[in-house]
PDB file of C-alpha atoms in Angstrom:
ATOM      1  CA  MET A  15      54.512  22.721  71.407  1.00  0.00           C
ATOM      2  CA  SER A  16      55.189  19.160  72.412  1.00  0.00           C
ATOM      3  CA  GLY A  17      56.769  17.180  75.212  1.00  0.00           C
ATOM      4  CA  ASP A  18      58.082  13.651  75.553  1.00  0.00           C
ATOM      5  CA  LYS A  19      55.746  10.767  76.367  1.00  0.00           C
ATOM      6  CA  LYS A  20      54.979  10.768  80.093  1.00  0.00           C
ATOM      7  CA  THR A  21      56.738   8.308  82.363  1.00  0.00           C
ATOM      8  CA  PRO A  22      54.844   6.590  85.200  1.00  0.00           C
ATOM      9  CA  ARG A  23      56.495   9.070  87.597  1.00  0.00           C
ATOM     10  CA  GLU A  24      55.224  12.003  85.531  1.00  0.00           C
ATOM     11  CA  ILE A  25      51.718  10.516  85.469  1.00  0.00           C
ATOM     12  CA  GLN A  26      51.910  10.243  89.247  1.00  0.00           C
ATOM     13  CA  ASP A  27      53.049  13.877  89.445  1.00  0.00           C
ATOM     14  CA  LEU A  28      50.101  14.925  87.296  1.00  0.00           C
ATOM     15  CA  ALA A  29      47.660  13.158  89.623  1.00  0.00           C
ATOM     16  CA  ALA A  30      49.202  15.135  92.502  1.00  0.00           C
ATOM     17  CA  VAL A  31      48.492  18.547  90.914  1.00  0.00           C
ATOM     18  CA  ALA A  32      46.109  20.489  93.145  1.00  0.00           C
ATOM     19  CA  GLU A  33      42.569  20.974  91.878  1.00  0.00           C
ATOM     20  CA  GLU A  34      42.933  24.759  91.685  1.00  0.00           C
ATOM     21  CA  ASP A  35      46.064  24.335  89.562  1.00  0.00           C
ATOM     22  CA  ARG A  36      44.271  21.915  87.220  1.00  0.00           C
ATOM     23  CA  VAL A  37      41.591  24.587  86.793  1.00  0.00           C
ATOM     24  CA  ARG A  38      44.283  27.154  85.957  1.00  0.00           C
ATOM     25  CA  ALA A  39      45.868  24.782  83.447  1.00  0.00           C
ATOM     26  CA  ASP A  40      42.478  24.079  81.860  1.00  0.00           C
ATOM     27  CA  PHE A  41      41.776  27.811  81.497  1.00  0.00           C
ATOM     28  CA  TYR A  42      45.113  28.478  79.815  1.00  0.00           C
ATOM     29  CA  GLU A  43      44.481  25.523  77.497  1.00  0.00           C
ATOM     30  CA  PHE A  44      40.991  26.860  76.739  1.00  0.00           C
ATOM     31  CA  LEU A  45      42.441  30.242  75.748  1.00  0.00           C
ATOM     32  CA  ALA A  46      45.132  28.590  73.633  1.00  0.00           C
ATOM     33  CA  GLY A  47      42.518  26.572  71.752  1.00  0.00           C
ATOM     34  CA  LEU A  48      40.498  29.688  71.002  1.00  0.00           C
ATOM     35  CA  LEU A  49      43.499  31.679  69.790  1.00  0.00           C
ATOM     36  CA  VAL A  50      45.569  29.150  67.846  1.00  0.00           C
ATOM     37  CA  ARG A  51      43.134  28.838  64.910  1.00  0.00           C
ATOM     38  CA  PRO A  52      39.572  29.824  63.966  1.00  0.00           C
ATOM     39  CA  ALA A  53      36.850  27.887  65.775  1.00  0.00           C
ATOM     40  CA  ASP A  54      35.436  24.985  63.768  1.00  0.00           C
ATOM     41  CA  THR A  55      31.884  23.644  63.882  1.00  0.00           C
ATOM     42  CA  ALA A  56      32.586  21.310  66.801  1.00  0.00           C
ATOM     43  CA  MET A  57      34.127  24.091  68.886  1.00  0.00           C
ATOM     44  CA  LEU A  58      31.281  26.499  68.137  1.00  0.00           C
ATOM     45  CA  ARG A  59      28.841  23.807  69.233  1.00  0.00           C
ATOM     46  CA  ARG A  60      30.728  23.277  72.502  1.00  0.00           C
ATOM     47  CA  LEU A  61      30.994  26.997  73.154  1.00  0.00           C
ATOM     48  CA  SER A  62      27.290  27.481  72.452  1.00  0.00           C
ATOM     49  CA  ALA A  63      26.465  25.084  75.284  1.00  0.00           C
ATOM     50  CA  LEU A  64      28.505  26.953  77.901  1.00  0.00           C
ATOM     51  CA  SER A  65      26.793  28.781  80.732  1.00  0.00           C
ATOM     52  CA  GLY A  66      28.251  31.331  83.106  1.00  0.00           C
ATOM     53  CA  ASP A  67      27.308  32.965  86.374  1.00  0.00           C
ATOM     54  CA  ASP A  68      27.124  36.412  87.956  1.00  0.00           C
ATOM     55  CA  THR A  69      30.876  37.009  87.991  1.00  0.00           C
ATOM     56  CA  ASP A  70      33.042  38.856  85.505  1.00  0.00           C
ATOM     57  CA  ILE A  71      34.328  35.574  84.083  1.00  0.00           C
ATOM     58  CA  GLY A  72      30.838  34.064  84.109  1.00  0.00           C
ATOM     59  CA  ARG A  73      29.415  37.008  82.175  1.00  0.00           C
ATOM     60  CA  ALA A  74      32.249  36.788  79.629  1.00  0.00           C
ATOM     61  CA  ILE A  75      31.513  33.079  79.177  1.00  0.00           C
ATOM     62  CA  GLU A  76      27.829  33.865  78.626  1.00  0.00           C
ATOM     63  CA  ALA A  77      28.808  36.471  76.034  1.00  0.00           C
ATOM     64  CA  LEU A  78      31.098  34.000  74.264  1.00  0.00           C
ATOM     65  CA  ALA A  79      28.340  31.369  74.214  1.00  0.00           C
ATOM     66  CA  ALA A  80      25.913  33.906  72.751  1.00  0.00           C
ATOM     67  CA  VAL A  81      28.204  34.938  69.897  1.00  0.00           C
ATOM     68  CA  ALA A  82      29.087  31.284  69.224  1.00  0.00           C
ATOM     69  CA  ARG A  83      25.380  30.560  68.750  1.00  0.00           C
ATOM     70  CA  SER A  84      24.996  33.470  66.342  1.00  0.00           C
ATOM     71  CA  MET A  85      28.084  33.044  64.130  1.00  0.00           C
ATOM     72  CA  SER A  86      29.134  30.621  61.412  1.00  0.00           C
ATOM     73  CA  THR A  87      32.573  29.116  60.981  1.00  0.00           C
ATOM     74  CA  THR A  88      33.006  31.263  57.863  1.00  0.00           C
ATOM     75  CA  THR A  89      32.346  34.457  59.830  1.00  0.00           C
ATOM     76  CA  VAL A  90      34.667  33.434  62.646  1.00  0.00           C
ATOM     77  CA  ARG A  91      37.408  32.542  60.160  1.00  0.00           C
ATOM     78  CA  ARG A  92      37.051  35.933  58.477  1.00  0.00           C
ATOM     79  CA  GLU A  93      37.266  37.677  61.844  1.00  0.00           C
ATOM     80  CA  PHE A  94      40.346  35.645  62.816  1.00  0.00           C
ATOM     81  CA  ASN A  95      42.042  36.611  59.547  1.00  0.00           C
ATOM     82  CA  ASP A  96      41.150  40.285  59.956  1.00  0.00           C
ATOM     83  CA  LEU A  97      42.470  40.332  63.502  1.00  0.00           C
ATOM     84  CA  PHE A  98      45.639  38.269  63.257  1.00  0.00           C
ATOM     85  CA  ILE A  99      46.619  37.788  59.599  1.00  0.00           C
ATOM     86  CA  GLY A 100      45.232  40.479  57.270  1.00  0.00           C
ATOM     87  CA  LEU A 101      46.847  41.602  54.038  1.00  0.00           C
ATOM     88  CA  GLY A 102      50.419  41.742  55.252  1.00  0.00           C
ATOM     89  CA  ARG A 103      49.381  42.186  58.895  1.00  0.00           C
ATOM     90  CA  GLY A 104      46.198  41.867  60.913  1.00  0.00           C
ATOM     91  CA  GLU A 105      44.700  44.481  63.195  1.00  0.00           C
ATOM     92  CA  LEU A 106      46.636  42.938  66.095  1.00  0.00           C
ATOM     93  CA  VAL A 107      50.080  41.314  66.251  1.00  0.00           C
ATOM     94  CA  PRO A 108      49.777  38.626  68.957  1.00  0.00           C
ATOM     95  CA  TYR A 109      53.465  38.220  69.785  1.00  0.00           C
ATOM     96  CA  ALA A 110      55.361  39.081  72.957  1.00  0.00           C
ATOM     97  CA  SER A 111      58.313  40.529  71.020  1.00  0.00           C
ATOM     98  CA  PHE A 112      56.065  42.958  69.156  1.00  0.00           C
ATOM     99  CA  TYR A 113      54.231  44.154  72.253  1.00  0.00           C
ATOM    100  CA  MET A 114      57.399  44.460  74.323  1.00  0.00           C
ATOM    101  CA  THR A 115      59.782  45.922  71.707  1.00  0.00           C
ATOM    102  CA  GLY A 116      57.713  46.979  68.688  1.00  0.00           C
ATOM    103  CA  PHE A 117      59.370  44.364  66.470  1.00  0.00           C
ATOM    104  CA  LEU A 118      59.054  40.626  65.848  1.00  0.00           C
ATOM    105  CA  ASN A 119      61.759  38.067  66.671  1.00  0.00           C
ATOM    106  CA  GLU A 120      63.460  40.202  69.302  1.00  0.00           C
ATOM    107  CA  LYS A 121      64.956  39.513  72.753  1.00  0.00           C
ATOM    108  CA  PRO A 122      61.666  38.330  74.346  1.00  0.00           C
ATOM    109  CA  LEU A 123      61.595  35.458  71.846  1.00  0.00           C
ATOM    110  CA  ALA A 124      65.235  34.574  72.536  1.00  0.00           C
ATOM    111  CA  ARG A 125      64.553  34.527  76.298  1.00  0.00           C
ATOM    112  CA  LEU A 126      61.489  32.352  75.731  1.00  0.00           C
ATOM    113  CA  ARG A 127      63.489  29.842  73.698  1.00  0.00           C
ATOM    114  CA  GLN A 128      66.076  29.645  76.474  1.00  0.00           C
ATOM    115  CA  ASP A 129      63.360  28.968  79.056  1.00  0.00           C
ATOM    116  CA  MET A 130      61.653  26.439  76.790  1.00  0.00           C
ATOM    117  CA  ALA A 131      64.926  24.526  76.556  1.00  0.00           C
ATOM    118  CA  ARG A 132      65.411  24.747  80.321  1.00  0.00           C
ATOM    119  CA  HIS A 133      61.930  23.292  80.929  1.00  0.00           C
ATOM    120  CA  ALA A 134      62.176  20.652  78.152  1.00  0.00           C
ATOM    121  CA  VAL A 135      59.450  22.295  76.046  1.00  0.00           C
ATOM    122  CA  ALA A 136      59.888  21.415  72.365  1.00  0.00           C
ATOM    123  CA  ARG A 137      58.434  23.277  69.434  1.00  0.00           C
ATOM    124  CA  ALA A 138      55.869  21.188  67.509  1.00  0.00           C
ATOM    125  CA  GLU A 139      57.174  20.106  64.111  1.00  0.00           C
ATOM    126  CA  ALA A 140      54.150  21.439  62.195  1.00  0.00           C
ATOM    127  CA  VAL A 141      54.333  24.927  63.780  1.00  0.00           C
ATOM    128  CA  PHE A 142      56.423  27.499  61.931  1.00  0.00           C
ATOM    129  CA  GLU A 143      55.439  30.815  63.546  1.00  0.00           C
ATOM    130  CA  PRO A 144      57.519  32.302  66.397  1.00  0.00           C
ATOM    131  CA  GLU A 145      56.963  30.637  69.761  1.00  0.00           C
ATOM    132  CA  ASP A 146      56.065  33.891  71.556  1.00  0.00           C
ATOM    133  CA  ASN A 147      52.583  33.878  70.025  1.00  0.00           C
ATOM    134  CA  ILE A 148      49.930  34.331  72.737  1.00  0.00           C
ATOM    135  CA  ALA A 149      48.340  30.950  71.937  1.00  0.00           C
ATOM    136  CA  SER A 150      51.687  29.164  72.288  1.00  0.00           C
ATOM    137  CA  LEU A 151      52.453  30.905  75.567  1.00  0.00           C
ATOM    138  CA  CYS A 152      49.054  29.929  77.004  1.00  0.00           C
ATOM    139  CA  GLU A 153      49.664  26.342  75.886  1.00  0.00           C
ATOM    140  CA  ILE A 154      53.126  26.300  77.449  1.00  0.00           C
ATOM    141  CA  MET A 155      51.824  27.769  80.707  1.00  0.00           C
ATOM    142  CA  SER A 156      49.130  25.100  80.841  1.00  0.00           C
ATOM    143  CA  GLY A 157      51.686  22.369  80.230  1.00  0.00           C
ATOM    144  CA  LEU A 158      54.079  23.650  82.881  1.00  0.00           C
ATOM    145  CA  ILE A 159      51.309  23.718  85.485  1.00  0.00           C
ATOM    146  CA  ARG A 160      49.947  20.307  84.513  1.00  0.00           C
ATOM    147  CA  GLY A 161      53.285  18.541  84.067  1.00  0.00           C
ATOM    148  CA  ARG A 162      52.997  17.942  80.352  1.00  0.00           C
ATOM    149  CA  PHE A 163      56.738  18.445  79.812  1.00  0.00           C
ATOM    150  CA  GLY A 164      57.864  16.448  82.854  1.00  0.00           C
ATOM    151  CA  ALA A 165      57.083  17.009  86.504  1.00  0.00           C
ATOM    152  CA  PRO A 166      54.626  19.854  87.217  1.00  0.00           C
ATOM    153  CA  LEU A 167      56.558  23.094  87.622  1.00  0.00           C
ATOM    154  CA  PRO A 168      56.668  24.385  91.235  1.00  0.00           C
ATOM    155  CA  LEU A 169      54.734  27.584  91.858  1.00  0.00           C
ATOM    156  CA  PRO A 170      57.842  29.818  92.211  1.00  0.00           C
ATOM    157  CA  ALA A 171      59.042  28.644  88.782  1.00  0.00           C
ATOM    158  CA  GLN A 172      55.557  29.114  87.304  1.00  0.00           C
ATOM    159  CA  ARG A 173      55.572  32.620  88.704  1.00  0.00           C
ATOM    160  CA  GLU A 174      58.979  33.332  87.132  1.00  0.00           C
ATOM    161  CA  PHE A 175      57.801  32.121  83.720  1.00  0.00           C
ATOM    162  CA  PHE A 176      54.600  34.155  83.982  1.00  0.00           C
ATOM    163  CA  ALA A 177      56.452  37.283  85.136  1.00  0.00           C
ATOM    164  CA  THR A 178      58.941  37.042  82.258  1.00  0.00           C
ATOM    165  CA  HIS A 179      56.772  35.976  79.339  1.00  0.00           C
ATOM    166  CA  LEU A 180      53.135  36.926  80.026  1.00  0.00           C
ATOM    167  CA  ALA A 181      52.814  39.615  82.701  1.00  0.00           C
ATOM    168  CA  PRO A 182      54.618  42.381  80.745  1.00  0.00           C
ATOM    169  CA  TRP A 183      52.232  42.337  77.773  1.00  0.00           C
ATOM    170  CA  ALA A 184      49.406  39.772  77.768  1.00  0.00           C
ATOM    171  CA  ALA A 185      46.824  41.906  79.604  1.00  0.00           C
ATOM    172  CA  HIS A 186      47.520  44.727  77.132  1.00  0.00           C
ATOM    173  CA  PHE A 187      47.036  42.352  74.207  1.00  0.00           C
ATOM    174  CA  PHE A 188      43.788  40.953  75.596  1.00  0.00           C
ATOM    175  CA  SER A 189      42.468  44.483  76.233  1.00  0.00           C
ATOM    176  CA  ASP A 190      43.303  45.350  72.631  1.00  0.00           C
ATOM    177  CA  LEU A 191      41.477  42.206  71.511  1.00  0.00           C
ATOM    178  CA  GLU A 192      38.375  43.241  73.474  1.00  0.00           C
ATOM    179  CA  ALA A 193      38.351  46.647  71.788  1.00  0.00           C
ATOM    180  CA  ALA A 194      39.527  45.757  68.267  1.00  0.00           C
ATOM    181  CA  ARG A 195      37.351  46.957  65.389  1.00  0.00           C
ATOM    182  CA  ALA A 196      37.093  43.449  63.957  1.00  0.00           C
ATOM    183  CA  SER A 197      36.293  41.759  67.294  1.00  0.00           C
ATOM    184  CA  VAL A 198      32.864  40.206  67.719  1.00  0.00           C
ATOM    185  CA  PHE A 199      33.506  36.552  68.496  1.00  0.00           C
ATOM    186  CA  TYR A 200      36.938  37.424  69.903  1.00  0.00           C
ATOM    187  CA  ALA A 201      35.817  40.320  72.113  1.00  0.00           C
ATOM    188  CA  PRO A 202      34.691  38.031  74.975  1.00  0.00           C
ATOM    189  CA  VAL A 203      37.800  35.912  74.370  1.00  0.00           C
ATOM    190  CA  GLY A 204      39.773  39.076  75.065  1.00  0.00           C
ATOM    191  CA  THR A 205      37.773  39.662  78.236  1.00  0.00           C
ATOM    192  CA  LEU A 206      38.428  36.132  79.460  1.00  0.00           C
ATOM    193  CA  GLY A 207      42.136  36.427  78.731  1.00  0.00           C
ATOM    194  CA  ARG A 208      42.448  39.803  80.447  1.00  0.00           C
ATOM    195  CA  LEU A 209      40.637  38.538  83.538  1.00  0.00           C
ATOM    196  CA  MET A 210      42.816  35.423  83.686  1.00  0.00           C
ATOM    197  CA  ILE A 211      46.010  37.473  83.529  1.00  0.00           C
ATOM    198  CA  GLU A 212      44.711  39.830  86.237  1.00  0.00           C
ATOM    199  CA  ILE A 213      43.800  36.896  88.492  1.00  0.00           C
ATOM    200  CA  GLU A 214      47.183  35.247  87.966  1.00  0.00           C
ATOM    201  CA  ARG A 215      49.062  38.484  88.595  1.00  0.00           C
ATOM    202  CA  GLU A 216      47.226  39.045  91.876  1.00  0.00           C
ATOM    203  CA  ALA A 217      47.592  35.423  92.993  1.00  0.00           C
ATOM    204  CA  PHE A 218      51.329  35.457  92.367  1.00  0.00           C
ATOM    205  CA  ARG A 219      51.625  38.827  94.120  1.00  0.00           C
ATOM    206  CA  LEU A 220      49.870  37.501  97.205  1.00  0.00           C
ATOM    207  CA  GLY A 221      52.192  34.516  97.109  1.00  0.00           C
ATOM    208  CA  GLY A 222      55.076  36.821  97.975  1.00  0.00           C
ATOM    209  CA  GLY A 223      57.900  38.615  96.214  1.00  0.00           C
ATOM    210  CA  THR A 224      57.852  41.368  93.642  1.00  0.00           C
ATOM    211  CA  ASP A 225      54.685  41.981  91.655  1.00  0.00           C
ATOM    212  CA  PRO A 226      55.094  40.532  88.144  1.00  0.00           C
TER     213      PRO A 226
END
C-alpha cells in the first residue's frame, strides 16, 4: 500500500498523534512486517534482541525472541511457505474474504477497496495479491492511525474501519496461526496478533457504540 508524499500540514498532523495511538500504529506495522514476507537475517537479529515482561504480550514477545534466536532464515522461509503458500494452498488462507465467506475475492474485498478509495489508500504497484490479506490490513490500519495517507483518521472512523475489515475475522485467523501444525516461528506472532485484536476490540467497545 502507498500514499502520496506528505504535505507540511500532514506532517504537523502526524506530530499531533497521541502517544498511545503511535504505539498502536507501531504494533500494527510490526505485525504487517512479520506477515508480509519471511523474516530475513536482519529481522531475525532484531527480533532476537527483544525482551518482554510479565504480561501476555510481554510473554509472547519473549517467545518470539526465543524462536528467532533458534531459527535460520531458511527454516522461517519454509514455515512461511507451508503456512501461507503451499502446493496450491498453504495451511492457512490469510484473507478476509476467505475467512468471512469461504471464498477469495468476494464482497469483503470489494468493501475494502471502496474504503481504501475513500481514505486515499493506494495499492502498491509491486503488490499483486488481493488487498484483504492480513498483512495489508495491518499496514493500512497503521497508516490510518498515523496519518500516512493524509491526516490521521479520527477514532470513530478508525473504529468503523476496524469493525468492518478486521474485527469479524482477524482474531480467528491469529488463533488459527497460533495452533497451526506448521507454526513454530509464527505461533507467537499469532499470539501477538490475537492479543492486539482483543485489545482493540475492547478499547473501541469502551469508547461507546456497538461492539465491533
